[in-house]
PDB file of C-alpha atoms in Angstrom:
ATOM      1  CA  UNK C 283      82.129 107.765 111.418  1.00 54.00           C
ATOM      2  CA  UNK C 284      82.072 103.905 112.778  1.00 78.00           C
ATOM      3  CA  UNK C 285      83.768 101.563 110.177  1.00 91.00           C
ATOM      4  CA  UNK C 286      81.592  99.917 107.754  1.00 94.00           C
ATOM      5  CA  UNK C 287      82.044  96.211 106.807  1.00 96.00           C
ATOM      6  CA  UNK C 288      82.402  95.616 103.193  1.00 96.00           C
ATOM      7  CA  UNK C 289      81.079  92.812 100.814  1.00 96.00           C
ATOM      8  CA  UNK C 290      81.181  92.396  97.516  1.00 96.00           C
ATOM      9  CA  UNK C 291      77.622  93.596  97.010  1.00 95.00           C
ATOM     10  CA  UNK C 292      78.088  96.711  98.350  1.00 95.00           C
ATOM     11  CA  UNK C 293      82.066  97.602  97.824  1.00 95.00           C
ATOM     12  CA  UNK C 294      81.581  99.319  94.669  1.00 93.00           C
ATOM     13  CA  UNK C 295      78.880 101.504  95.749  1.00 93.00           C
ATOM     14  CA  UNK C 296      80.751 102.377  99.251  1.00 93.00           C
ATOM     15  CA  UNK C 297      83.835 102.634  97.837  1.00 94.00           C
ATOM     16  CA  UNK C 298      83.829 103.744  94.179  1.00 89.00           C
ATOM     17  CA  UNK C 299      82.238 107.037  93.979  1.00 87.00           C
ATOM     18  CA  UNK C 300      83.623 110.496  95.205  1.00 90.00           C
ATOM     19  CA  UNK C 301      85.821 111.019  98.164  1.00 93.00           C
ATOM     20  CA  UNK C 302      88.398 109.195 100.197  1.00 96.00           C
ATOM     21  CA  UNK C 303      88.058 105.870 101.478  1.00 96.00           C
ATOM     22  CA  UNK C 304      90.066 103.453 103.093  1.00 97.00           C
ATOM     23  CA  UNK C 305      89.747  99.876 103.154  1.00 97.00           C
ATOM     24  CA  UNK C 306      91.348  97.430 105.829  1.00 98.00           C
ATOM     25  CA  UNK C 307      91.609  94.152 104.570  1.00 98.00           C
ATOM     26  CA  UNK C 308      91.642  91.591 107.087  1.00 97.00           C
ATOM     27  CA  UNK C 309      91.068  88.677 109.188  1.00 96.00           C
ATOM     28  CA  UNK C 310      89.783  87.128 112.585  1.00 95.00           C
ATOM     29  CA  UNK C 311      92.491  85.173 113.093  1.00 96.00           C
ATOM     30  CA  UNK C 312      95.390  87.870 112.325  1.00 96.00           C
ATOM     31  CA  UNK C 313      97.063  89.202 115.433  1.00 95.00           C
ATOM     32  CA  UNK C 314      98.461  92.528 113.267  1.00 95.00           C
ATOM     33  CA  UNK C 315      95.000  92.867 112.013  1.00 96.00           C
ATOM     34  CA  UNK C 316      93.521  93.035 115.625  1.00 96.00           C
ATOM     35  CA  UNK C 317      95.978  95.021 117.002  1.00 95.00           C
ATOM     36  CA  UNK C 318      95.556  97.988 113.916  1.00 97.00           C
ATOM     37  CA  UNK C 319      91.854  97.357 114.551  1.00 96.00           C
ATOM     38  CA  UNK C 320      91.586  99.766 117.274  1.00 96.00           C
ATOM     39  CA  UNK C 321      93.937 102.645 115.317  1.00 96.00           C
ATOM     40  CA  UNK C 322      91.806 102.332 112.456  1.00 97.00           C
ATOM     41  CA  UNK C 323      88.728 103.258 114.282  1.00 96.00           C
ATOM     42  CA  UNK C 324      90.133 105.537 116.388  1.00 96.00           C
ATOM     43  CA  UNK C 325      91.318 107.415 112.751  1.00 96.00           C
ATOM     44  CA  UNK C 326      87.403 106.647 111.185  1.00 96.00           C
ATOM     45  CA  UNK C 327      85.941 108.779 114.503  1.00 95.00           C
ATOM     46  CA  UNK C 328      88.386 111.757 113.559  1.00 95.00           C
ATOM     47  CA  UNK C 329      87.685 111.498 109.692  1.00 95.00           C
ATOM     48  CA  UNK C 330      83.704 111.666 109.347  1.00 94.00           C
ATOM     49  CA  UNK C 331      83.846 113.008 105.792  1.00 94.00           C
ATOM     50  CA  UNK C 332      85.830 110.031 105.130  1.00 95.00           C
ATOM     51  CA  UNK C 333      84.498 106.213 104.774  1.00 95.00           C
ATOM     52  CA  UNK C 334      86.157 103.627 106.606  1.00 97.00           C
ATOM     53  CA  UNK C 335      85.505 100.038 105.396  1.00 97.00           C
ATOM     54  CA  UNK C 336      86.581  96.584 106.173  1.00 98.00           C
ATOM     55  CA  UNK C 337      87.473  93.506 104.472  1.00 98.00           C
ATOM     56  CA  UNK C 338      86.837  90.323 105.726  1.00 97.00           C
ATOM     57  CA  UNK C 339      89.338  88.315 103.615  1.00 97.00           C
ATOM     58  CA  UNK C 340      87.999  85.000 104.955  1.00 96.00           C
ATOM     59  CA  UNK C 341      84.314  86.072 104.379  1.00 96.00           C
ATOM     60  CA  UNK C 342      85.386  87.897 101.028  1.00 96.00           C
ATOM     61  CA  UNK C 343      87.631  85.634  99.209  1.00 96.00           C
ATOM     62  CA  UNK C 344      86.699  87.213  95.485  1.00 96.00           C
ATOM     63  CA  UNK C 345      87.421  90.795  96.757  1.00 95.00           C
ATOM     64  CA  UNK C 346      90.616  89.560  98.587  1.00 95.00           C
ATOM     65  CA  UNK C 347      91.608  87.876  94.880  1.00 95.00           C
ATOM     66  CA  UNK C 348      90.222  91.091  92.855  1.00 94.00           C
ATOM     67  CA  UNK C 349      92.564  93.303  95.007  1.00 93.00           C
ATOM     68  CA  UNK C 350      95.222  90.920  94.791  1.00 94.00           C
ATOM     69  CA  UNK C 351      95.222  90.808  98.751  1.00 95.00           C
ATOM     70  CA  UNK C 352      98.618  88.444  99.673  1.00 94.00           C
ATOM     71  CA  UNK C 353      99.264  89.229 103.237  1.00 95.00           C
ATOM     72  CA  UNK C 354      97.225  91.239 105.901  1.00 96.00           C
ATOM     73  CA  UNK C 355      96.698  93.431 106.871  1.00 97.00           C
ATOM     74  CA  UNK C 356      96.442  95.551 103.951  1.00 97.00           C
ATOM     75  CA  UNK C 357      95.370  99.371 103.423  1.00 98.00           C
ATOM     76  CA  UNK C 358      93.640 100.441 100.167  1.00 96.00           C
ATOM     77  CA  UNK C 359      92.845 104.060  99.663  1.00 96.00           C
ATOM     78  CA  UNK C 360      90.855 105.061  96.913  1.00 95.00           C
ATOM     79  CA  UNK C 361      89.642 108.583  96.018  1.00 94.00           C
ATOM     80  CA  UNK C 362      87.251 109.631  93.646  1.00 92.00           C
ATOM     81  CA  UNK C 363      87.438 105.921  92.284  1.00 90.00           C
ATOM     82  CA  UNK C 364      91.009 105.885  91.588  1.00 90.00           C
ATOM     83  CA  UNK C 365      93.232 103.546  93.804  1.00 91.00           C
ATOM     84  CA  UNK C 366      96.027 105.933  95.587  1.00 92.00           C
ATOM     85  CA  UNK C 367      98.048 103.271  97.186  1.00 94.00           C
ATOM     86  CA  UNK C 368      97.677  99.792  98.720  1.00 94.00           C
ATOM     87  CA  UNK C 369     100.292  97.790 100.646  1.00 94.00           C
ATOM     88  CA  UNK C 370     100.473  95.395 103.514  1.00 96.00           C
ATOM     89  CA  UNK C 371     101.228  96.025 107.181  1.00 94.00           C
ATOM     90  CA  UNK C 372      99.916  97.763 110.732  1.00 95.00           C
ATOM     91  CA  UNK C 373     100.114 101.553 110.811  1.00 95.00           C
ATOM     92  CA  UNK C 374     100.960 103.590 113.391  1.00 96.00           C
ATOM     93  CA  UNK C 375      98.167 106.197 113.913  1.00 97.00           C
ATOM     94  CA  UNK C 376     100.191 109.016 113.191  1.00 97.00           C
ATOM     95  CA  UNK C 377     101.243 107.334 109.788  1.00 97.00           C
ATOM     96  CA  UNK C 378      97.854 106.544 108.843  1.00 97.00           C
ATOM     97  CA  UNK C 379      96.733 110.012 109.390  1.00 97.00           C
ATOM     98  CA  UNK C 380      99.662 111.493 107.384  1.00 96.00           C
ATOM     99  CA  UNK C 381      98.524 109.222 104.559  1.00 96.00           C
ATOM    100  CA  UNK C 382      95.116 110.704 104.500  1.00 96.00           C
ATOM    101  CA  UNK C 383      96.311 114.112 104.506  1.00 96.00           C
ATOM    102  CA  UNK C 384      98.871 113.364 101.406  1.00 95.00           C
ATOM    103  CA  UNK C 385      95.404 111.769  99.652  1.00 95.00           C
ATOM    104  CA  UNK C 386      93.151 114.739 100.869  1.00 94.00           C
ATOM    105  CA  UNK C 387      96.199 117.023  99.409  1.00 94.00           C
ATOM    106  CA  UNK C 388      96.534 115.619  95.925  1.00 87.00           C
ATOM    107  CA  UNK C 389      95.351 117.370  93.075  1.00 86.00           C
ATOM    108  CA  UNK C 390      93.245 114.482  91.120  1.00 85.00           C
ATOM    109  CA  UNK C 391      93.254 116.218  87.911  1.00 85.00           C
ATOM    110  CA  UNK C 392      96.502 115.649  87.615  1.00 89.00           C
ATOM    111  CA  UNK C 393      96.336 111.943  89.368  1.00 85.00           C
ATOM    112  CA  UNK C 394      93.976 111.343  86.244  1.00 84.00           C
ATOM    113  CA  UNK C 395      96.251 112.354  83.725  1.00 86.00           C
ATOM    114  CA  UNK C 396      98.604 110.785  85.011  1.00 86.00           C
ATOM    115  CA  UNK C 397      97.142 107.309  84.861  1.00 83.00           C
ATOM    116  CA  UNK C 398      95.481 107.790  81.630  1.00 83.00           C
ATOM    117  CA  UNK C 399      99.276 108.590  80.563  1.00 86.00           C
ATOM    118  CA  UNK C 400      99.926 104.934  82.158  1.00 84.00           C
ATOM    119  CA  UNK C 401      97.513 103.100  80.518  1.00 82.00           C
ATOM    120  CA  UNK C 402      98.237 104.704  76.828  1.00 85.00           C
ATOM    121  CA  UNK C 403     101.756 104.038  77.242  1.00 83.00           C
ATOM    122  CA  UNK C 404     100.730 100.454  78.510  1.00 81.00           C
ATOM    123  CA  UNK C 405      98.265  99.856  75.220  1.00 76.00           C
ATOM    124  CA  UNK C 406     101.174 100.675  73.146  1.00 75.00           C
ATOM    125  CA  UNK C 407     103.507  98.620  74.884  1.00 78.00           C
ATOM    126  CA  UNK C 408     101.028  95.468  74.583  1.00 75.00           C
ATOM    127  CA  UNK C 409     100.552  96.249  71.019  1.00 75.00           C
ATOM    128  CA  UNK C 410     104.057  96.380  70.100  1.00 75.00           C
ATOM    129  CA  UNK C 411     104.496  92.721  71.764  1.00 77.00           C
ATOM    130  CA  UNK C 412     101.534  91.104  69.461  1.00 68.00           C
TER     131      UNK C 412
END
């Protein structure tokens, strides 16, 4: 599967809903960007079941600032609507493939849990401050 560019209209319909996908964040005028360009579609054409989108961070300020994007480029993976990691930097093709086969491998039930633990403790926490 090509890569698909991403906007804010249509992030939350490409992205959100079951299944893995990765999102490069990025920009024209990034050298690390272009050069993980290339590895990143190289990855999308061995992972059809798998959507590949991209970030124009120039062209998409608000989804840069919604994700928090400081330096590119950065990889979000999200599966089944739940964020599985996101950090900055160029992977190596091998890496990047070894990170979708530890998000293919997870067990989201327990991912779930897990962040619904988070968030409880979190509500608590924030209470206990007011």
């Amino acid at each position: 599967m090509a890569t698909v560019d991403l906007t804010v209209e249509n992030f939350a319909e490409k992205v959100g809903g079951e299944g893995i996908a990765l999102v490069d964040f990025w920009a024209e005028w990034c050298g690390p960007c272009k050069r993980f360009a290339p590895v990143y579609e190289r990855v999308s054409e061995k992972n059809p079941d798998i959507t590949f989108g991209k970030v124009d961070t120039e062209a998409e300020q608000q989804l840069a600032m919604e994700f928090n994007i400081r330096s590119i480029p950065t990889l979000l993976i999200v599966r089944d609507g739940v964020a599985l990691y996101s950090e900055p930097g160029a992977l190596p093709e091998q890496a990047l493939e070894s990170l979708i086969q530890q998000a293919r491998d997870l067990d989201m039930d327990e991912v779930r849990a897990k962040v619904a633990e988070a968030a409880a403790e979190q509500d608590s926490t924030d209470r206990a401050e007011a």
